[in-house]
Structure formats: C-alpha cells, structure tokens
Short mmCIF file of C-alpha atoms and ligand atoms in Angstrom, two decimals:
data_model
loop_
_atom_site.label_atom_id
_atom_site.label_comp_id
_atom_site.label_asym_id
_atom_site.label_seq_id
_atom_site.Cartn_x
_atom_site.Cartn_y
_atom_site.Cartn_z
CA UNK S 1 -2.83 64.21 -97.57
CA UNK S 2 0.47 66.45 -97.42
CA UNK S 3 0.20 69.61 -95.29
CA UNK S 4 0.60 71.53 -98.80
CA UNK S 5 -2.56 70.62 -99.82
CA UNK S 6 -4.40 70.55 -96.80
CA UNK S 7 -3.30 74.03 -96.27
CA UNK S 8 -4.64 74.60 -99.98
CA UNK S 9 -8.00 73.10 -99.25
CA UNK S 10 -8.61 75.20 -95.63
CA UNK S 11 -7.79 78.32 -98.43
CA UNK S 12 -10.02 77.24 -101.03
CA UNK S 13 -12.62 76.27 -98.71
CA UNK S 14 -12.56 79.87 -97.11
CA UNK S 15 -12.73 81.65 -100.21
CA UNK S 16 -14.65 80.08 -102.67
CA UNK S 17 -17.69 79.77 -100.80
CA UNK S 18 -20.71 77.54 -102.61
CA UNK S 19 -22.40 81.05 -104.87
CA UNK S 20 -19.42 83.67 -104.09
CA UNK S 21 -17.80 84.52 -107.78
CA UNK S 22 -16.41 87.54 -108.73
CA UNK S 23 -19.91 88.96 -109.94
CA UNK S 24 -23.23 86.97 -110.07
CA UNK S 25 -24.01 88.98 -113.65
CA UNK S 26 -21.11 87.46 -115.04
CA UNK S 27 -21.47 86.67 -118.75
CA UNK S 28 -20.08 83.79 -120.49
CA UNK S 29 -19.58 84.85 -124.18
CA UNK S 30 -19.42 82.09 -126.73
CA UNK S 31 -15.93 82.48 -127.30
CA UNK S 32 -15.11 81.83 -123.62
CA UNK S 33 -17.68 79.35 -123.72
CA UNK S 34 -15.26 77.44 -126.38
CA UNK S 35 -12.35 78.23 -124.89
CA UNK S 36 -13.50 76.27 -121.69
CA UNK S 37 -14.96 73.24 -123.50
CA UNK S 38 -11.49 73.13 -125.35
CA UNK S 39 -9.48 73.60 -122.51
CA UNK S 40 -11.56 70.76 -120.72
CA UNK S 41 -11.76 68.73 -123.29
CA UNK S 42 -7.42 68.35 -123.61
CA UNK S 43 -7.12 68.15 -120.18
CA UNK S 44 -9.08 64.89 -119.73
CA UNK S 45 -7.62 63.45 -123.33
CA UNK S 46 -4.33 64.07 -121.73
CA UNK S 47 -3.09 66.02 -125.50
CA UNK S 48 -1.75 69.08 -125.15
CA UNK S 49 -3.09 71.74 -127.43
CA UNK S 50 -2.52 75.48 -128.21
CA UNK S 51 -5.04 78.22 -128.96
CA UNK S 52 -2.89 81.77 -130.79
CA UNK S 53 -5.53 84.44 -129.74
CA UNK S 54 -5.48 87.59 -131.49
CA UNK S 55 -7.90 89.47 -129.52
CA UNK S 56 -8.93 87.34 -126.55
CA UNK S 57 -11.77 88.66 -125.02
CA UNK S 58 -12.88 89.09 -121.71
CA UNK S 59 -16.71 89.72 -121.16
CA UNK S 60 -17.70 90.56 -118.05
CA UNK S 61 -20.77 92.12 -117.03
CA UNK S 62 -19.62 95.86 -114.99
CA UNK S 63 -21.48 99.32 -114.27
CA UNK S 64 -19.41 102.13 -115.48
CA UNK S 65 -21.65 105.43 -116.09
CA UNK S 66 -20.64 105.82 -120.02
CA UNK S 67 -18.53 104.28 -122.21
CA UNK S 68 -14.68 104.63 -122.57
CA UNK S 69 -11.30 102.70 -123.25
CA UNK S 70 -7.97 102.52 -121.81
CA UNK S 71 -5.12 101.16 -122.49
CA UNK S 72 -2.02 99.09 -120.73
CA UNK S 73 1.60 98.87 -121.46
CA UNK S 74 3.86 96.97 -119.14
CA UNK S 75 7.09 94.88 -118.88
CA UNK S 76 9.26 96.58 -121.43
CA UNK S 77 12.39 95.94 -120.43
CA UNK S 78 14.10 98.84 -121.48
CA UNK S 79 18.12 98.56 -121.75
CA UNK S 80 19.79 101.64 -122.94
CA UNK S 81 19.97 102.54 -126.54
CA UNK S 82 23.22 101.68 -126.35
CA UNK S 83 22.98 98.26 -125.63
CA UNK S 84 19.79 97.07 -127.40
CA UNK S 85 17.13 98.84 -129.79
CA UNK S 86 15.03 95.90 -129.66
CA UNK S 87 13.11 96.82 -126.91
CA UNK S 88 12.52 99.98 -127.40
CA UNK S 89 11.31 99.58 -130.84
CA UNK S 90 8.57 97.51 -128.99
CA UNK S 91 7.76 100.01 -126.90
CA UNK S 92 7.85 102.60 -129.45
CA UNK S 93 5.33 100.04 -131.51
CA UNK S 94 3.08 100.05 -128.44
CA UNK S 95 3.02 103.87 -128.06
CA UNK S 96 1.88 104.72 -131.17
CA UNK S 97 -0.31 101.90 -131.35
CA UNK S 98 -2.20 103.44 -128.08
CA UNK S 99 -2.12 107.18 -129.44
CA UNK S 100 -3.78 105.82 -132.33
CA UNK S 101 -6.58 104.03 -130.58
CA UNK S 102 -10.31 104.98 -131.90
CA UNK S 103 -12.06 105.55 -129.66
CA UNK S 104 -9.12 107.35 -127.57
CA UNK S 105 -7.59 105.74 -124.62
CA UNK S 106 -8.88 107.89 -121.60
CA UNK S 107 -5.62 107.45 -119.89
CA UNK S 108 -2.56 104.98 -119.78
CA UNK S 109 -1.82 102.73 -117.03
CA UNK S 110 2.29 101.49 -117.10
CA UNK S 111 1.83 98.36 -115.49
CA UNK S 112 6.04 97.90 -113.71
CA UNK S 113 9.14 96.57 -115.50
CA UNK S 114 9.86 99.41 -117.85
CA UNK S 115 13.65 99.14 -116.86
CA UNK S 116 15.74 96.12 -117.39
CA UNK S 117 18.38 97.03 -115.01
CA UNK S 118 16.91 99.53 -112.94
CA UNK S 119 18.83 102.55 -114.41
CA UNK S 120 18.03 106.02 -114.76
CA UNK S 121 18.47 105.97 -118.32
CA UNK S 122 16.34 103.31 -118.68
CA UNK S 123 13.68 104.62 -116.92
CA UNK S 124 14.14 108.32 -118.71
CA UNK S 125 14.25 106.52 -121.85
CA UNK S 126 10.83 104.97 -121.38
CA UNK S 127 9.01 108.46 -120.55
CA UNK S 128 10.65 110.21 -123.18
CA UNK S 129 9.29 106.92 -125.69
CA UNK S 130 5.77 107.16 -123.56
CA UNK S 131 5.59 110.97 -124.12
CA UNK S 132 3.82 109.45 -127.80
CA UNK S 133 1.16 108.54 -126.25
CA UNK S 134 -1.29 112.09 -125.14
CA UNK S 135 -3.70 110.80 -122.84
CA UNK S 136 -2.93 110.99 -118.77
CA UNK S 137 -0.52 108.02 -117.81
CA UNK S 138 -0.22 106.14 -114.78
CA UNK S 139 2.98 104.69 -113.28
CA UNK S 140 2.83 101.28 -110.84
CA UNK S 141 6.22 99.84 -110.63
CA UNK S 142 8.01 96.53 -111.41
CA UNK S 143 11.07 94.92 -109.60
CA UNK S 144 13.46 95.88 -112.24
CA UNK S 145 12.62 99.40 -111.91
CA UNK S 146 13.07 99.37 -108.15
CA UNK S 147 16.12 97.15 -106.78
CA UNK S 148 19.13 99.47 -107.96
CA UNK S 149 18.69 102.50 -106.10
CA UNK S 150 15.23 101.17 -103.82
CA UNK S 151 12.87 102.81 -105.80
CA UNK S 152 14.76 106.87 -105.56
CA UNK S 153 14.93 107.32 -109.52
CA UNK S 154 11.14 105.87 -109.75
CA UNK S 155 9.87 108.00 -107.24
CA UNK S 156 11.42 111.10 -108.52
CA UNK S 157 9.92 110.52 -112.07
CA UNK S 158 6.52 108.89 -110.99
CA UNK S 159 5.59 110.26 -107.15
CA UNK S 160 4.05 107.78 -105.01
CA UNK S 161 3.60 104.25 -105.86
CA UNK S 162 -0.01 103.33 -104.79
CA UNK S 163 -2.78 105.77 -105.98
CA UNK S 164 -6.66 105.73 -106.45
CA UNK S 165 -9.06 107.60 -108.76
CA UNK S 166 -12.94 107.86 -110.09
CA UNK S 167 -13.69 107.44 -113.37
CA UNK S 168 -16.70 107.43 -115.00
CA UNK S 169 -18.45 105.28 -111.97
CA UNK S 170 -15.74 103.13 -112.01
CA UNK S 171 -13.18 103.49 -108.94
CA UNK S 172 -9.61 102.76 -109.82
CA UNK S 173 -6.68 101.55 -107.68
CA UNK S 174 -2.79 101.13 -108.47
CA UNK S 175 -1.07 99.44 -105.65
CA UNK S 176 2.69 98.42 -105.26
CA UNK S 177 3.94 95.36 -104.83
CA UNK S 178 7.83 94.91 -105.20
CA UNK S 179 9.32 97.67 -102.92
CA UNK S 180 8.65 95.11 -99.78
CA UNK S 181 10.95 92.60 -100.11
CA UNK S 182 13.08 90.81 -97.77
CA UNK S 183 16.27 92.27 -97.03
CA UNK S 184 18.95 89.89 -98.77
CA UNK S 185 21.49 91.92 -99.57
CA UNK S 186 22.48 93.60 -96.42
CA UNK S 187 24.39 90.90 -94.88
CA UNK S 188 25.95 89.47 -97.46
CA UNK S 189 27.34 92.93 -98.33
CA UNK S 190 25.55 93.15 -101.91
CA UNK S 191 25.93 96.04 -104.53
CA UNK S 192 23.67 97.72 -105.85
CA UNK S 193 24.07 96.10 -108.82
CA UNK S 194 24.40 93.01 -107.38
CA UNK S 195 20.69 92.96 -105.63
CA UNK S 196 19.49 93.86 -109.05
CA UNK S 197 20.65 91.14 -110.65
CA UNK S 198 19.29 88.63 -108.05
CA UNK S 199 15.89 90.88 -108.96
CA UNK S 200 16.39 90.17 -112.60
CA UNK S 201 16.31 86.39 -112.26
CA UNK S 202 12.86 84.75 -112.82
CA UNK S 203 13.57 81.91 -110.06
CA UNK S 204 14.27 84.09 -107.73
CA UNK S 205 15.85 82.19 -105.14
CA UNK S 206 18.32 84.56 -103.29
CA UNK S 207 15.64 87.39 -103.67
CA UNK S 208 12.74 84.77 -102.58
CA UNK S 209 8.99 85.55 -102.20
CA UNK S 210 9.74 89.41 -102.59
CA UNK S 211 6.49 90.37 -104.12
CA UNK S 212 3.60 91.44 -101.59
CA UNK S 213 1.60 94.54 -100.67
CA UNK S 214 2.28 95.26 -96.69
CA UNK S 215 0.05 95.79 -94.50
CA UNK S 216 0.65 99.61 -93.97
CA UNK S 217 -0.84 99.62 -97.88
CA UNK S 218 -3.41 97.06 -96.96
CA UNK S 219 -4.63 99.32 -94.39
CA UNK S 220 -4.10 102.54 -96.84
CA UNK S 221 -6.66 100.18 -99.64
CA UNK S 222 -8.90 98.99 -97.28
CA UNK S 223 -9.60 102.90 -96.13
CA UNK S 224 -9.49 103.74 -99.60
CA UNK S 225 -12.27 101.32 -100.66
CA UNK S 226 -14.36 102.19 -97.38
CA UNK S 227 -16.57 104.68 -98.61
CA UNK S 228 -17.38 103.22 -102.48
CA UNK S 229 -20.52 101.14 -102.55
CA UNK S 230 -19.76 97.38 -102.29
CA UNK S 231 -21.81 96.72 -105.61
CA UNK S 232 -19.87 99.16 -108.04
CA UNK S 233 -17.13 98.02 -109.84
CA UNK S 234 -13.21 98.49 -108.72
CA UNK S 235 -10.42 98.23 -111.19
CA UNK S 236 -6.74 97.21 -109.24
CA UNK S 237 -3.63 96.90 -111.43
CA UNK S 238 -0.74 95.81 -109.60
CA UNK S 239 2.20 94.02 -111.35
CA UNK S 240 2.35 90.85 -109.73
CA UNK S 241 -1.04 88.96 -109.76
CA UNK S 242 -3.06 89.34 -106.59
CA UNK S 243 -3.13 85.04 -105.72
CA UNK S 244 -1.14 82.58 -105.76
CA UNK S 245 -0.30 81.17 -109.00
CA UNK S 246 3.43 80.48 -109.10
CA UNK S 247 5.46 81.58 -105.79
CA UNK S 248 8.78 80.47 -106.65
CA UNK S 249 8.75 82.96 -110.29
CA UNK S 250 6.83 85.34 -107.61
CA UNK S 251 3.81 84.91 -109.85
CA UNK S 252 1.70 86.09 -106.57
CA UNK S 253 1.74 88.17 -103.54
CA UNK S 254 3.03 86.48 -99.96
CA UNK S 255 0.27 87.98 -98.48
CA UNK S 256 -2.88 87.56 -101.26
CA UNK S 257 -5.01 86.30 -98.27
CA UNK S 258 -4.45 89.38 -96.56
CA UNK S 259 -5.85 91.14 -99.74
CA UNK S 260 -8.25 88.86 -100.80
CA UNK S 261 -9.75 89.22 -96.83
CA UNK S 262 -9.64 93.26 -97.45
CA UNK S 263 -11.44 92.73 -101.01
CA UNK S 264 -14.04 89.91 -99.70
CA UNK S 265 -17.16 92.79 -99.15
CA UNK S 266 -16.62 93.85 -102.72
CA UNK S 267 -18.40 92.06 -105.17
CA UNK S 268 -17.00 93.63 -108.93
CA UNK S 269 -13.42 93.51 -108.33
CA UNK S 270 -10.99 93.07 -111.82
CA UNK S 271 -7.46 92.71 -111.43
CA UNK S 272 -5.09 93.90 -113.76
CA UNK S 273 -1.45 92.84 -113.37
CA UNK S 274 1.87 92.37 -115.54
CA UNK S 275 4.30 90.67 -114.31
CA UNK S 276 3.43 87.49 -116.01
CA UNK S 277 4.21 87.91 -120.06
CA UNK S 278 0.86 86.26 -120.79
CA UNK S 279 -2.36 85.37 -121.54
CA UNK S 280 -3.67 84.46 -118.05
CA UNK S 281 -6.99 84.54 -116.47
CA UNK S 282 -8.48 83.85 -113.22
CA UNK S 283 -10.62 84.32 -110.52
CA UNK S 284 -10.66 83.82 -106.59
CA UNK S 285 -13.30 84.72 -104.18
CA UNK S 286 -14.95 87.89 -104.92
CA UNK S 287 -11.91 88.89 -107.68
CA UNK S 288 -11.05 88.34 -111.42
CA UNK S 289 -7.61 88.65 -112.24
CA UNK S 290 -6.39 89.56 -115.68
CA UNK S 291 -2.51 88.90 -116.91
CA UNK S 292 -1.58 91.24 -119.32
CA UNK S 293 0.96 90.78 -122.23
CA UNK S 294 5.19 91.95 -122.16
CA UNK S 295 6.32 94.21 -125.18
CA UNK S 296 9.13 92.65 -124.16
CA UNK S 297 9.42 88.79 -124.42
CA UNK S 298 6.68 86.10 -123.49
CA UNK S 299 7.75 84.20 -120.42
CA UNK S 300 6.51 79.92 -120.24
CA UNK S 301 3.56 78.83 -118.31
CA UNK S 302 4.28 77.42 -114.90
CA UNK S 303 5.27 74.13 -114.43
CA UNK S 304 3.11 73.24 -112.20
CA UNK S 305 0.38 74.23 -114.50
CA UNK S 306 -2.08 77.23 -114.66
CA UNK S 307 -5.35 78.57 -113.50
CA UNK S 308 -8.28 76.68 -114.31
CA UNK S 309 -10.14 79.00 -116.32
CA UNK S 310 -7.10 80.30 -118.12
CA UNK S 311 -6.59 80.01 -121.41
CA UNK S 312 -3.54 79.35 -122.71
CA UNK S 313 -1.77 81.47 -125.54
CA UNK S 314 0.69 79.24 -127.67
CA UNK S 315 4.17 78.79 -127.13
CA UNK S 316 5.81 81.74 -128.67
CA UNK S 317 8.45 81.17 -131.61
CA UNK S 318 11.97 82.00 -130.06
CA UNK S 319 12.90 82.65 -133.80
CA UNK S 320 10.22 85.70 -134.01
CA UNK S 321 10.84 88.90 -131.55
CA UNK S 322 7.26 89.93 -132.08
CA UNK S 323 5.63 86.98 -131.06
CA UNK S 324 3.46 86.64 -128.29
CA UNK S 325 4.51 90.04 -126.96
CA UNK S 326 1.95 93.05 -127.02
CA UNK S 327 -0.20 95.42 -124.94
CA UNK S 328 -3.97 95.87 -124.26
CA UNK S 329 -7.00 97.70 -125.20
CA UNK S 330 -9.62 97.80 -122.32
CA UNK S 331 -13.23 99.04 -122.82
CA UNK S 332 -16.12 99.37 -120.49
CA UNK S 333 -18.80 100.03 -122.14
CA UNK S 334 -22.69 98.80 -121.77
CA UNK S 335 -21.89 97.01 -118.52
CA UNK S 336 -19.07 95.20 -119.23
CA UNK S 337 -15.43 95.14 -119.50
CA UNK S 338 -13.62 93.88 -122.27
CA UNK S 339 -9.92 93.06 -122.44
CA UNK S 340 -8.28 92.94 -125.98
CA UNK S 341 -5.01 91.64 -126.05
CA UNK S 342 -3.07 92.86 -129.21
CA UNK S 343 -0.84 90.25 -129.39
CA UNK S 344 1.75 91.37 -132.39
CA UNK S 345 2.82 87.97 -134.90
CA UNK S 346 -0.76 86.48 -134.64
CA UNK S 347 -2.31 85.62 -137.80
CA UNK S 348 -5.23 84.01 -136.67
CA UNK S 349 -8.13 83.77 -133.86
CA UNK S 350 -8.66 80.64 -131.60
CA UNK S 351 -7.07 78.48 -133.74
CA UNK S 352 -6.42 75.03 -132.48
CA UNK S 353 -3.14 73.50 -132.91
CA UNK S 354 -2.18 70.30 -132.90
CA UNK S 355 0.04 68.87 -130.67
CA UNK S 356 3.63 70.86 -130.83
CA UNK S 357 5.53 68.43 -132.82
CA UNK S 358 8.69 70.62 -132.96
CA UNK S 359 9.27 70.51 -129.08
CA UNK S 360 11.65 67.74 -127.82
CA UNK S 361 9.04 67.54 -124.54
CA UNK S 362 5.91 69.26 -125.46
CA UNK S 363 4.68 71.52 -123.02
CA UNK S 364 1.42 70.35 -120.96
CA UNK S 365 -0.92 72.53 -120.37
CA UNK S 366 -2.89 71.52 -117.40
CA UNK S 367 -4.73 73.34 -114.28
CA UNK S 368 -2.19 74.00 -111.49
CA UNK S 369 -2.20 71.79 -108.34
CA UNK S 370 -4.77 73.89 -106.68
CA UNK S 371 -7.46 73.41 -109.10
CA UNK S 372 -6.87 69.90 -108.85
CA UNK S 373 -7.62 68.76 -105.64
CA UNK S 374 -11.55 69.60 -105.58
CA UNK S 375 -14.34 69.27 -104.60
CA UNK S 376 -13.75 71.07 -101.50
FE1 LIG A 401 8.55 91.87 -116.50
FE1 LIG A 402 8.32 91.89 -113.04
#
C-alpha cells in the first residue's frame, strides 16, 4: 500500500464514520436515484457516458422557517470591455436572468473570480453589470480578483472577506479562501502582474496549493458557529470546495481537515463553492458540498476522476460559448434545499449519451482515487 493511500484511508476512516452523513433526513429523489444507478452502472461496464442536465436537482431534506430563493453567480472572468465583450455579455445574461427570478432572489451571493486579471476595471465593471440585479449581494472572492494588488481594490469595493448572517432559520457563512497563499513571488522578485499570471494558470505549479482558510478564520468560524444549535442548518459558500478533490488545479483547501474537524458537531452543513466550472457534488463527514457553474467557460473533470456521488455534466462543445456555462437558482423551501443549475445551451434533461465518438480519447468518467480504495 503506498503512503498516499494509506494516508487517504486513516482520513476516510476518521471522517466517514459507519452512520455519520451530512443529514440522517436526507432524501434521495428519483432523479438522483437514476443518476446514481447510471453513474454505477458505466463505471463497472467500463463505457463512458454523459448526462446534459438542465436543471439538476439537489434534494435535500433542511429546516429553514419559510420559504425563499437565492441565487449564485460566480467565475465570470471579466476582462475589460476593451479586450473582450464575451464575458460580460454572460454576466449581463446572468444578471437579468436573477432580477427576473419568480419568486425573487432574497439576496445574491458572488461566489470569487469576477476579474480575469485582477484589475480595477474589471472588478468596477462587474458591480456596475451586477447593479441589474436589486436584491442585497454578497461578495466572497476568487484568486483572480486578489493576486494583483493582494486583495486592496477587492476590499475597497466589497469590505471584509469572510462574513456571517441569519436568514430565515437558516445561518449563513462566506469564508475566504485565496488571500493565504504561499509567498512565491517575493524572492524571485515577481510583478505584480507577474504573480497574477502564475494565479491565472489552472495547474498552478509556481503558485502551488494556494487555496486554504487559515486558522485565524478557522478560529473566527468556529466562534461564529458556537452559539447556533448543532441541528439547524448552515449554508458556507467559499470558492474553492471545502475537501480534497483535485489539489494540483487547487480544487480543495490545504487545510479541509482543519475545517471539516471545526464543522464535525454540525450535522446540516451545505457547501456552496465556485471555483470548479461544474456540475459537482459531494459529501464528506457531516458536509455536502455543491459546485456551482462559470458564466464564464466550463473547465474538464479531473483526471484522476471525480467524487463518487457526482454527477457528471457532458463535455461542453468548444464550438458553443454558451455551453455548459450558467448560474444557480437555490430554494429552501418545505425542508429542503434545492439547487437548480441553469445551465445555458441545454436542450434536454438527463439525457444519456452515448459514448463521445467525436473525441480522439474519450474522456472517462470514473470516481477519483479516494472513492476507490474502500471499504475502509
Ligand atoms: Fe474561476
Ligand atoms: Fe478560481
């Protein structure tokens, strides 16, 4: 056995205990139901399939005191007007499409990433766009909004990075998780510019495993959960996903067993994060994690495969800007949450593909290496 996955067995061994899931109401609809059984069902055929959802939902049994919606925008990508009008016609889509939401969104979350390059513009351009959309926003930030000036323009325009409120019996979180990266610029004499760029690059290897929360914010979350009942229900976005899923794209945070240790005693914890540019689902100890959508551009599935109970969105047409790109709707209503993802260029719902003939190697969809090496 290599030390990777013996180290990945002592983790999954500690946190997914024999009965601890993220919520022991949890409700299998009979969409997910198929979903599963089809994911399953490729995996030991060794085919590789698709599924396009239109609006994949999430069903999840929850507690909030009434009904309501929100919705989520994230990873724009905003480059001035100047230099492309693609993006910001996305995010000009999404806006609108949120202001017209009925019911009304209570409030906008901006999930990181509305800058490509970091640049005030950039980031001014995306409130003016936002300023469509009526309902109270709140900001979380990505790396590409933070790496040019170390966050000063964000700050300015959004305050403080982590944040908590109550909302209808539901207690919400935003946390940060890309201003604590190692320092790799100062030695080597970097510009400004120059650490951007190694922020803009999806294998990250000069930036390396910059995503995480600290422990100064740990410490701020763990006394801002302290006095909310265990049992009620806790909404965190963050951008990056709060596990492990893909270090070396920084599909995590370093320190997710730090977080996962603070979030153990709660037992309705959803996690919403960006970061991602997919469908994505999950769930790990006591948490569910949700991956929401780019207006941007739809970024590939890790190699090394995904999470279990994830199911895959298609591979996106390179031909067609509005494919697999998007933002969400998120209700809670009669005890449960439900995440729609509206996923512009999708025609149809849970249709199964065959297998992509018009790839040279067709992508495999399979569960990642740690959901592979069970039973624990
Ligand atoms: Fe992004
Ligand atoms: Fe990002």
């Amino acid at each position: 056995m290599s030390d990777l996955e013996r180290e990945r067995r002592e983790i999954a061994a500690a946190l997914q205990q024999p009965g601890v899931s993220p919520d022991p109401s949890l409700r299998l609809t009979r969409r997910i139901f198929l979903h599963k059984s089809c994911i399953l069902g490729a995996a030991t055929v060794g085919q590789t399939f698709g599924w396009w959802p239109l609006l994949n939902t999430i069903d999840v049994a929850y507690a909030a005191e009434e009904p309501f919606k929100f919705a989520w925008i994230s990873d724009t990508h905003l480059y001035q007007k100047s230099v492309n009008t693609r993006f910001v016609e996305k995010i000009t889509r999404a806006a609108k499409e949120v202001q017209a939401m009925n019911p009304p969104a209570d409030f906008l979350i901006f999930g990181g990433d509305i800058a490509q390059l970091g640049k005030p513009e950039e980031l001014e351009l995306g409130v003016e766009i936002l300023k469509e959309v009526k309902a109270p926003q709140h900001f979380i930030p990505g790396e590409h909004d933070w790496y040019l000036d170390m966050g000063a323009k964000w700050g300015q325009l959004f305050g403080q990075p982590h944040w908590t409120f109550d909302h209808k019996g539901v207690r919400f979180v935003g946390l940060d998780t890309v201003s604590r990266g190692p320092d790799y610029w100062t030695a080597r004499k970097m510009s400004p510019e120059e650490r951007m760029d190694h922020m803009a690059d999806l294998d990250g290897s000069v930036a390396g495993p910059w995503a995480g929360v600290g422990r100064d914010q740990l410490d701020w979350l763990e006394k801002t959960l302290a006095d909310w009942d265990k049992s009620r229900p806790v909404v965190i976005f963050t951008h990056n996903p709060l596990y492990e899923y893909y270090p070396p794209w920084n599909f995590w945070v370093r320190d997710w067993r730090e977080v996962q240790a603070v979030l153990q005693p709660y037992a309705n914890v959803t996690n919403i994060h960006g970061h991602v540019h997919q469908v994505l689902y999950n769930e790990i100890g006591t948490m569910r994690s949700i991956g929401m959508l780019a207006t941007a551009w739809p970024w590939p599935y890790a190699p090394e495969g995904v999470p279990k109970l994830t199911v895959p969105m298609i591979r996106a047409d390179p031909g067609d800007f509005y494919d697999g790109v998007g933002w969400s709707d998120i209700s809670m209503k009669n005890d449960r949450i439900e995440n729609e993802y509206i996923m512009w260029g999708r025609k149809q719902v849970f249709v199964q593909s065959a297998p992509d003939s018009s790839l040279s190697q067709p992508e495999v969809l399979r569960p990642r290496i740690a959901d592979r090496i069970g039973p624990y």
